[in-house]
CSV table of C-alpha atoms and ligand atoms in Angstrom, one decimal:
chain,number,residue,atom,x,y,z
A,1,MET,CA,71.7,140.4,108.9
A,2,ARG,CA,69.2,143.0,109.4
A,3,THR,CA,69.8,146.1,112.4
A,4,PRO,CA,66.6,146.5,113.9
A,5,LEU,CA,65.0,148.9,114.1
A,6,ILE,CA,63.3,150.9,117.0
A,7,ALA,CA,60.8,153.9,116.0
A,8,GLY,CA,58.3,155.9,118.0
A,9,ASN,CA,55.2,158.1,116.7
A,10,PHE,CA,54.6,160.7,119.4
A,11,LYS,CA,50.9,160.9,116.8
A,12,MET,CA,49.2,164.1,118.0
A,13,PHE,CA,51.2,164.9,121.7
A,14,LYS,CA,54.3,166.8,122.9
A,15,THR,CA,55.0,170.7,121.2
A,16,VAL,CA,57.8,171.5,120.2
A,17,PRO,CA,59.6,172.7,123.8
A,18,GLU,CA,58.6,169.1,125.4
A,19,THR,CA,59.8,167.5,122.4
A,20,VAL,CA,63.1,169.6,122.7
A,21,ALA,CA,63.7,168.2,126.4
A,22,TYR,CA,62.6,164.7,125.9
A,23,LEU,CA,65.2,164.1,122.7
A,24,ILE,CA,67.7,166.2,125.5
A,25,GLU,CA,66.4,163.4,127.8
A,26,LEU,CA,66.2,160.2,125.7
A,27,ARG,CA,69.7,161.7,123.5
A,28,ALA,CA,71.6,160.9,127.7
A,29,LEU,CA,70.0,157.3,127.8
A,30,VAL,CA,70.9,156.2,124.4
A,31,ARG,CA,74.2,157.3,124.0
A,32,ASP,CA,76.3,153.9,124.8
A,33,VAL,CA,73.1,151.7,123.0
A,34,HIS,CA,74.3,149.6,120.2
A,35,GLY,CA,73.1,147.1,117.5
A,36,VAL,CA,70.0,149.5,116.9
A,37,ASP,CA,68.8,152.2,115.2
A,38,ILE,CA,66.5,154.7,116.5
A,39,VAL,CA,63.6,157.3,115.5
A,40,VAL,CA,61.2,159.9,116.5
A,41,ALA,CA,58.1,160.3,114.7
A,42,PRO,CA,57.1,164.3,116.6
A,43,PRO,CA,54.5,166.3,115.0
A,44,PHE,CA,55.4,168.2,112.0
A,45,THR,CA,55.6,171.5,114.2
A,46,ALA,CA,59.0,169.6,116.4
A,47,ILE,CA,60.5,168.2,114.2
A,48,HIS,CA,63.2,171.4,112.9
A,49,ALA,CA,64.1,171.7,116.2
A,50,ALA,CA,64.0,167.4,117.0
A,51,ALA,CA,66.8,167.8,114.4
A,52,ALA,CA,68.6,170.0,116.1
A,53,VAL,CA,68.6,168.2,119.3
A,54,VAL,CA,70.0,165.1,118.2
A,55,ARG,CA,72.5,166.0,115.9
A,56,ASP,CA,75.6,163.7,115.3
A,57,SER,CA,74.4,161.2,117.5
A,58,ASN,CA,71.9,157.7,116.8
A,59,ILE,CA,68.4,159.4,117.1
A,60,ALA,CA,67.4,159.6,113.2
A,61,ILE,CA,63.9,161.9,113.2
A,62,GLY,CA,60.9,160.9,111.4
A,63,ALA,CA,57.9,163.2,110.1
A,64,GLN,CA,54.7,161.1,110.9
A,65,ASN,CA,52.6,161.8,107.2
A,66,LEU,CA,53.3,163.9,104.1
A,67,HIS,CA,51.9,164.7,100.5
A,68,TRP,CA,53.5,163.3,97.7
A,69,GLU,CA,53.9,167.1,95.5
A,70,ARG,CA,57.3,169.0,95.0
A,71,GLU,CA,54.7,172.3,96.4
A,72,GLY,CA,52.3,173.6,94.9
A,73,ALA,CA,48.4,174.7,96.3
A,74,PHE,CA,47.8,172.3,98.8
A,75,THR,CA,47.0,174.2,102.3
A,76,GLY,CA,47.8,172.5,105.2
A,77,GLU,CA,49.9,169.8,103.4
A,78,VAL,CA,53.4,169.3,103.8
A,79,SER,CA,55.4,167.5,101.7
A,80,ALA,CA,59.2,165.3,101.5
A,81,PRO,CA,61.5,167.9,100.4
A,82,MET,CA,60.2,169.9,103.1
A,83,LEU,CA,60.2,167.5,105.7
A,84,PHE,CA,63.5,166.5,103.7
A,85,VAL,CA,65.4,170.5,104.7
A,86,ALA,CA,63.3,170.3,107.7
A,87,GLY,CA,65.9,167.6,109.1
A,88,ALA,CA,63.8,164.4,108.6
A,89,ARG,CA,65.5,161.0,107.3
A,90,VAL,CA,62.4,158.8,107.9
A,91,VAL,CA,58.6,159.2,107.4
A,92,ILE,CA,55.8,157.4,108.2
A,93,VAL,CA,52.8,156.5,105.2
A,94,GLY,CA,49.5,155.2,106.3
A,95,HIS,CA,49.0,155.0,108.8
A,96,SER,CA,46.2,153.2,109.9
A,97,GLU,CA,45.1,156.1,111.8
A,98,ARG,CA,45.2,158.0,108.5
A,99,ARG,CA,43.6,155.6,106.9
A,100,THR,CA,40.5,155.8,109.0
A,101,LEU,CA,40.4,159.4,109.8
A,102,PHE,CA,41.4,161.1,106.6
A,103,GLY,CA,40.7,158.8,104.0
A,104,GLU,CA,44.5,157.8,103.0
A,105,THR,CA,44.0,154.0,100.4
A,106,ASN,CA,46.8,151.9,99.2
A,107,GLU,CA,47.3,154.5,96.8
A,108,SER,CA,47.8,157.8,97.8
A,109,VAL,CA,49.6,155.6,100.3
A,110,ASN,CA,51.6,154.4,97.2
A,111,LYS,CA,52.5,157.7,95.5
A,112,LYS,CA,53.5,159.4,99.2
A,113,MET,CA,56.1,156.6,99.4
A,114,HIS,CA,57.5,157.3,96.4
A,115,ALA,CA,58.1,160.7,97.0
A,116,ALA,CA,59.6,159.8,100.4
A,117,ILE,CA,61.9,158.5,98.4
A,118,VAL,CA,62.7,160.6,95.5
A,119,ALA,CA,63.8,163.0,98.3
A,120,GLY,CA,65.8,161.1,100.4
A,121,LEU,CA,63.6,159.9,103.3
A,122,VAL,CA,62.8,156.2,104.1
A,123,PRO,CA,59.5,155.8,104.7
A,124,ILE,CA,57.9,153.0,107.4
A,125,VAL,CA,55.0,151.9,105.7
A,126,CYS,CA,52.0,150.6,107.5
A,127,ILE,CA,50.3,147.6,106.7
A,128,GLY,CA,47.5,146.1,108.7
A,129,GLU,CA,44.7,144.3,108.7
A,130,THR,CA,41.4,145.6,111.1
A,131,LEU,CA,39.6,143.6,114.1
A,132,GLU,CA,36.2,142.6,111.5
A,133,GLN,CA,39.0,141.5,109.2
A,134,ARG,CA,40.8,139.4,111.5
A,135,THR,CA,37.4,137.7,112.0
A,136,ARG,CA,36.5,136.9,108.3
A,137,HIS,CA,40.0,135.4,108.4
A,138,GLU,CA,40.8,138.3,105.6
A,139,THR,CA,44.4,139.1,107.0
A,140,LEU,CA,46.9,137.4,104.9
A,141,ALA,CA,44.5,138.5,101.5
A,142,VAL,CA,44.0,141.6,103.5
A,143,LEU,CA,48.1,141.8,103.8
A,144,ASP,CA,48.6,141.2,100.4
A,145,ARG,CA,46.5,144.5,98.7
A,146,GLN,CA,48.3,146.7,101.4
A,147,ILE,CA,51.9,145.3,99.7
A,148,LYS,CA,50.9,144.5,96.3
A,149,GLU,CA,49.1,147.8,95.4
A,150,GLY,CA,51.0,150.0,98.8
A,151,LEU,CA,54.2,149.2,96.8
A,152,ASP,CA,53.4,149.1,93.7
A,153,GLY,CA,56.1,150.0,91.0
A,154,LEU,CA,59.1,150.4,93.5
A,155,THR,CA,62.5,148.3,92.2
A,156,GLY,CA,63.9,145.1,93.9
A,157,ALA,CA,67.1,148.0,95.1
A,158,GLN,CA,64.2,150.4,96.4
A,159,LEU,CA,62.8,147.4,98.6
A,160,ALA,CA,65.6,147.1,100.3
A,161,GLY,CA,66.0,150.9,101.7
A,162,ILE,CA,62.5,151.3,103.1
A,163,VAL,CA,60.4,149.7,106.2
A,164,LEU,CA,57.3,147.9,106.3
A,165,ALA,CA,55.8,147.6,109.6
A,166,TYR,CA,53.0,144.8,110.3
A,167,GLU,CA,50.4,147.3,113.3
A,168,PRO,CA,47.2,145.2,113.1
A,169,VAL,CA,44.3,148.2,114.0
A,170,TRP,CA,43.3,146.1,116.6
A,171,ALA,CA,45.8,146.2,118.5
A,172,ILE,CA,46.7,149.8,118.4
A,173,GLY,CA,46.1,152.0,121.7
A,174,THR,CA,44.0,148.6,123.3
A,175,GLY,CA,47.2,147.5,124.5
A,176,GLN,CA,45.5,144.3,123.4
A,177,ASN,CA,49.4,143.3,121.2
A,178,ALA,CA,49.4,140.5,119.0
A,179,THR,CA,50.5,137.6,121.0
A,180,PRO,CA,54.1,136.4,119.2
A,181,ALA,CA,52.7,133.9,116.7
A,182,GLN,CA,49.9,136.1,115.4
A,183,ALA,CA,53.1,139.0,114.8
A,184,GLY,CA,54.6,135.9,113.5
A,185,GLU,CA,52.6,134.9,111.6
A,186,ALA,CA,51.7,137.6,109.9
A,187,HIS,CA,55.4,138.4,109.3
A,188,PHE,CA,56.3,135.1,107.8
A,189,HIS,CA,53.4,135.9,105.7
A,190,ILE,CA,54.9,139.7,105.0
A,191,ARG,CA,58.2,138.2,104.2
A,192,GLN,CA,57.4,135.4,102.1
A,193,ARG,CA,55.2,137.7,99.2
A,194,LEU,CA,58.2,140.6,100.0
A,195,LYS,CA,60.5,137.0,98.3
A,196,GLN,CA,57.9,136.6,95.5
A,197,TRP,CA,57.6,139.9,94.2
A,198,PHE,CA,61.1,141.5,94.3
A,199,GLY,CA,63.2,139.1,95.0
A,200,LEU,CA,65.8,136.6,97.8
A,201,GLU,CA,67.8,140.1,98.0
A,202,ALA,CA,66.3,142.1,98.3
A,203,SER,CA,63.5,141.0,100.6
A,204,ASP,CA,66.4,140.3,102.4
A,205,ARG,CA,67.3,143.2,103.8
A,206,CYS,CA,63.7,145.2,104.2
A,207,ARG,CA,63.0,145.4,107.5
A,208,VAL,CA,59.4,144.7,108.9
A,209,LEU,CA,58.1,146.4,112.0
A,210,TYR,CA,55.7,145.3,114.3
A,211,GLY,CA,53.8,147.7,116.1
A,212,GLY,CA,50.4,147.6,118.3
A,213,SER,CA,50.3,147.6,122.2
A,214,VAL,CA,54.1,147.3,122.4
A,215,LYS,CA,55.5,148.4,125.9
A,216,PRO,CA,59.1,147.6,127.9
A,217,ASP,CA,57.7,144.1,129.2
A,218,ASN,CA,56.3,142.4,125.9
A,219,ILE,CA,59.0,143.7,123.6
A,220,GLY,CA,61.5,140.6,124.5
A,221,THR,CA,58.7,137.8,124.1
A,222,LEU,CA,57.8,140.6,120.6
A,223,MET,CA,61.4,140.1,118.8
A,224,ALA,CA,61.8,136.4,119.5
A,225,ALA,CA,59.2,135.6,116.9
A,226,PRO,CA,60.5,135.1,113.1
A,227,ASP,CA,60.9,137.8,111.1
A,228,VAL,CA,60.7,140.7,113.3
A,229,ASP,CA,63.5,143.1,112.6
A,230,GLY,CA,62.0,145.7,115.7
A,231,ALA,CA,58.6,148.1,116.7
A,232,LEU,CA,56.9,150.8,115.5
A,233,VAL,CA,55.7,152.5,119.1
A,234,GLY,CA,52.5,155.1,119.7
A,235,GLY,CA,52.2,155.5,123.7
A,236,ALA,CA,54.9,154.3,125.3
A,237,SER,CA,57.8,156.1,122.7
A,238,LEU,CA,56.8,159.6,124.6
A,239,ASP,CA,58.1,158.3,128.4
A,240,PRO,CA,61.6,158.7,127.3
A,241,LYS,CA,63.2,155.8,130.1
A,242,ALA,CA,60.0,153.4,128.8
A,243,PHE,CA,61.6,153.9,125.2
A,244,LEU,CA,65.1,153.3,125.9
A,245,ALA,CA,63.7,150.0,127.7
A,246,ILE,CA,61.7,149.3,124.4
A,247,ILE,CA,65.0,150.3,122.9
A,248,ARG,CA,67.3,147.6,124.9
A,249,GLY,CA,64.9,145.2,124.3
A,250,ALA,CA,65.4,145.4,120.5
A,251,ALA,CA,69.4,145.9,120.6
A,252,ILE,CA,71.4,142.7,119.4
B,301,13P,P1,50.8,152.3,120.0
B,301,13P,O1,51.3,151.7,120.6
B,301,13P,O2,50.4,153.2,121.4
B,301,13P,O3,49.2,151.8,120.4
B,301,13P,O4,50.2,153.2,119.4
B,301,13P,C1,50.9,151.9,118.3
B,301,13P,C2,51.2,153.1,116.5
B,301,13P,O5,50.4,152.5,116.7
B,301,13P,C3,52.9,152.7,116.3
B,301,13P,O6,51.9,154.0,115.1
């Protein structure tokens, strides 16, 4: 049985004081919530302060990106060990905004994922097709390539500890979420591939989240789709009460 996971991706929203105020409120709201793991990923600047607010609580802090080298002359980049020491325990890798706006490829996703694991961070590896690819009926082939190349070199034991997020690009920030049938089809396919390439036991333990316009009023039906183990939430995670409703909607 996989514990559901709800992760909030703040994207480029909230300053340090705004993140701290949010987490003070969320910490109190989720104090008695069980049966679901909770992650909040603020911008880099707020990670350290955020980690201090959630210490000894049921909320973990995530980052939204990393560089694969430990250190070096890479102006503007942040490494996995730096994130870990700042208090992050999770990191989002290969988000579609990074793929489309910042040139992220399956190859860089793969390097970042391995670097995260070495540093003790749980990577949330994002995959998903564009509208154009869906229209051309390429969705499953795109997912296959993202899984094969993005997770290259991963052992079964490592797969069991990472998280995948299926985020159809056309559903992100558009208010147009995938139907439970569309999400279910993609998640079923992803799980089959993980079984095929990493074995039954490891694939059974790897959590696969859905992301794209998840809101309090659709989390229930999305969670009911087969093989959906939680959600990666953008816009609706910015309000602690809306995020709480999503967390409650996923708890078992
Ligand atoms: P929205 O929930 O705003 O559609 O964003 C989804 C997302 O990109 C989470 O990483």
